[in-house]
One Martini backbone bead per residue (centre of mass of N, CA, C, O) as a GRO file, in nm:
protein
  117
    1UNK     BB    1   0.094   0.041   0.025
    2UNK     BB    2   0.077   0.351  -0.047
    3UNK     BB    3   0.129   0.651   0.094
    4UNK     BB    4   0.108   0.897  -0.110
    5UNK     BB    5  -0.059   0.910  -0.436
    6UNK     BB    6  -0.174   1.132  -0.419
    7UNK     BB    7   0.093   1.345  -0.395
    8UNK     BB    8   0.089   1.212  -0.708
    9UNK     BB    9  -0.107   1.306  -0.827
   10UNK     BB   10  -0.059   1.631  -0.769
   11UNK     BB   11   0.243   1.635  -0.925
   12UNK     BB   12   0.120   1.609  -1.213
   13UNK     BB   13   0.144   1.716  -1.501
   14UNK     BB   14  -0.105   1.603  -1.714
   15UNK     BB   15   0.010   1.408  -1.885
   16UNK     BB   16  -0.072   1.144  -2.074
   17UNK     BB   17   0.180   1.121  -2.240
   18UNK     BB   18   0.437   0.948  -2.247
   19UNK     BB   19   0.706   0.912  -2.029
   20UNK     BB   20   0.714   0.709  -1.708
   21UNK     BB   21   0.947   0.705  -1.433
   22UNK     BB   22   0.998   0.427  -1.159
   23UNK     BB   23   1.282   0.400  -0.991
   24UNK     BB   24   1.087   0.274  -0.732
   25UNK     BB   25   0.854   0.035  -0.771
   26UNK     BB   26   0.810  -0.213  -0.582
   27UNK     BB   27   0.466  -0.256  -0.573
   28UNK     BB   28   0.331   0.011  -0.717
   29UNK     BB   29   0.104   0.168  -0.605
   30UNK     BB   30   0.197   0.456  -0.750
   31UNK     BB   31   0.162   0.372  -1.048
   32UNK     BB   32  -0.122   0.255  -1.089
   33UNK     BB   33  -0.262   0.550  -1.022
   34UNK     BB   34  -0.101   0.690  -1.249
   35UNK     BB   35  -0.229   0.514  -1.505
   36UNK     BB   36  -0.505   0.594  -1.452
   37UNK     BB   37  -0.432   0.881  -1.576
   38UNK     BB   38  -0.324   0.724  -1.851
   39UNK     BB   39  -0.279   0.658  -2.183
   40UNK     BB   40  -0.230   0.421  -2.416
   41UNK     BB   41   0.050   0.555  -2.514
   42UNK     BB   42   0.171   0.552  -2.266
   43UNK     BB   43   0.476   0.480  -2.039
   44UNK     BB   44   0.583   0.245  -1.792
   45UNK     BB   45   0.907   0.229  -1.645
   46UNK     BB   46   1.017  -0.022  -1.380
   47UNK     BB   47   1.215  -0.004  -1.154
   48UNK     BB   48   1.456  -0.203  -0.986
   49UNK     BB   49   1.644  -0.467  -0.763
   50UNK     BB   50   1.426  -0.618  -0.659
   51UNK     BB   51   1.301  -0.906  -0.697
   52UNK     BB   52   1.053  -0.864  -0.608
   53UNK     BB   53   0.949  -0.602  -0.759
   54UNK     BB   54   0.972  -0.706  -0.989
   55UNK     BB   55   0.759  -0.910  -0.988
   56UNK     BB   56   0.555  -0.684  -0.996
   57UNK     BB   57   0.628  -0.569  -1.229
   58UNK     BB   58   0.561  -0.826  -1.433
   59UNK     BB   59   0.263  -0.813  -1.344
   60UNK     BB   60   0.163  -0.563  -1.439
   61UNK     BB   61   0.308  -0.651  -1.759
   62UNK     BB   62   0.045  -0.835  -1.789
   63UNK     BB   63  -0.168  -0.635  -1.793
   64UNK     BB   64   0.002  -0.382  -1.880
   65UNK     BB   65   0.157  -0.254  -2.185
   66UNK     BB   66   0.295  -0.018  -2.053
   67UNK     BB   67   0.492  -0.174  -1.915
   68UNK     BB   68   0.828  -0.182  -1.807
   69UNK     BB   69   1.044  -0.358  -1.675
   70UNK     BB   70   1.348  -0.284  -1.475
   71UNK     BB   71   1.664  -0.420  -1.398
   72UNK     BB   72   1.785  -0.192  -1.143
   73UNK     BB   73   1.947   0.095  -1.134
   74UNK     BB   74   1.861   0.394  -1.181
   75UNK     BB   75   2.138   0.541  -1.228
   76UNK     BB   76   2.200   0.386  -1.467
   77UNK     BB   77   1.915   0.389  -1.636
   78UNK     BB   78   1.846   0.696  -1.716
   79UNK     BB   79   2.036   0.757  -1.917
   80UNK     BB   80   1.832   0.588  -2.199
   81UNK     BB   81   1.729   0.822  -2.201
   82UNK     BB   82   1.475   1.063  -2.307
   83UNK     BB   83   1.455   1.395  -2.182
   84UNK     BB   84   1.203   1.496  -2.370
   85UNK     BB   85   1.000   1.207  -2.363
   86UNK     BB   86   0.981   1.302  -2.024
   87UNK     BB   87   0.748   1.351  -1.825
   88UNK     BB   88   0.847   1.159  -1.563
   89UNK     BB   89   0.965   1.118  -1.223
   90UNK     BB   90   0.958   0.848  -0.978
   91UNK     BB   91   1.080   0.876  -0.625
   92UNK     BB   92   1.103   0.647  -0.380
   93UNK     BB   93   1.340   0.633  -0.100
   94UNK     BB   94   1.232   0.450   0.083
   95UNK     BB   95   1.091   0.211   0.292
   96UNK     BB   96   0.900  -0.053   0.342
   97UNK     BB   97   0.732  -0.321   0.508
   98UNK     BB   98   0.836  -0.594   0.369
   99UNK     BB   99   1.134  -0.529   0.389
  100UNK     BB  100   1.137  -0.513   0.688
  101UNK     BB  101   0.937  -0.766   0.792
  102UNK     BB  102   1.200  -0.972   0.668
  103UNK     BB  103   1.511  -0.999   0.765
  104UNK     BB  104   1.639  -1.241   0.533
  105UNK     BB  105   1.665  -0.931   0.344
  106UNK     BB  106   1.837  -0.667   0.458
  107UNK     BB  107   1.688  -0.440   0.606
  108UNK     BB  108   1.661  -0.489   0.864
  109UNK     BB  109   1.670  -0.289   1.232
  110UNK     BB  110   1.518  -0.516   1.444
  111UNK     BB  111   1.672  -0.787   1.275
  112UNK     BB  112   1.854  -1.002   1.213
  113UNK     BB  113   2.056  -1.000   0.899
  114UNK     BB  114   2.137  -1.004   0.623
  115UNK     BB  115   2.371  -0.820   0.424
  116UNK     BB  116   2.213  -0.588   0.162
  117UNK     BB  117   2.419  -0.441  -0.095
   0.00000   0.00000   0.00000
């Protein structure tokens, strides 16, 4: 469940084509907002390096032709876009609850386990 969805779509700038990417993808509940709010045109890049992130991007974008999951660092990939084209970039750049909650994937400060760097 995104904290914030609503400020993030009083923050969007009102274009519905073009390119929108998601740098920190999470579980997606920011994007799933932002899409409802765009056009068949527009596209959004899923970024993330969590492979569960990722598993729920890929899962999205068999719901939805606009998402395209990436795999990586969004520092590495932002470079690939043209900045022309695009319309927005969201990072929400906390922690979730789900990473938090699972002390096993390396994010937990509540409970030890394995560094996940």
């Amino acid at each position: 469940m995104p904290v914030l969805p609503d400020a993030v779509l009083r923050g969007w700038c009102g274009r519905v084509d073009g390119a929108y990417i998601d740098c920190t993808f999470g579980r997606g509940g920011h994007s799933r907002a932002l899409l409802s709010k765009l056009s068949d045109r527009a596209r959004l890049y899923a970024i993330d390096r969590d492979p569960q992130a990722l598993a729920a991007a890929r899962a999205l974008a068999a719901e939805d032709a606009r998402v395209t999951p990436m795999d990586g660092n969004f520092a590495d990939l932002l470079p690939q876009f043209d900045e022309a084209s695009c319309a927005g970039i969201l990072l929400d750049l906390g922690v979730s609850s789900p990473q938090l909650d699972q002390a096993e994937r390396g994010f937990s400060f509540q409970a030890d386990g394995p560094l996940d760097m």
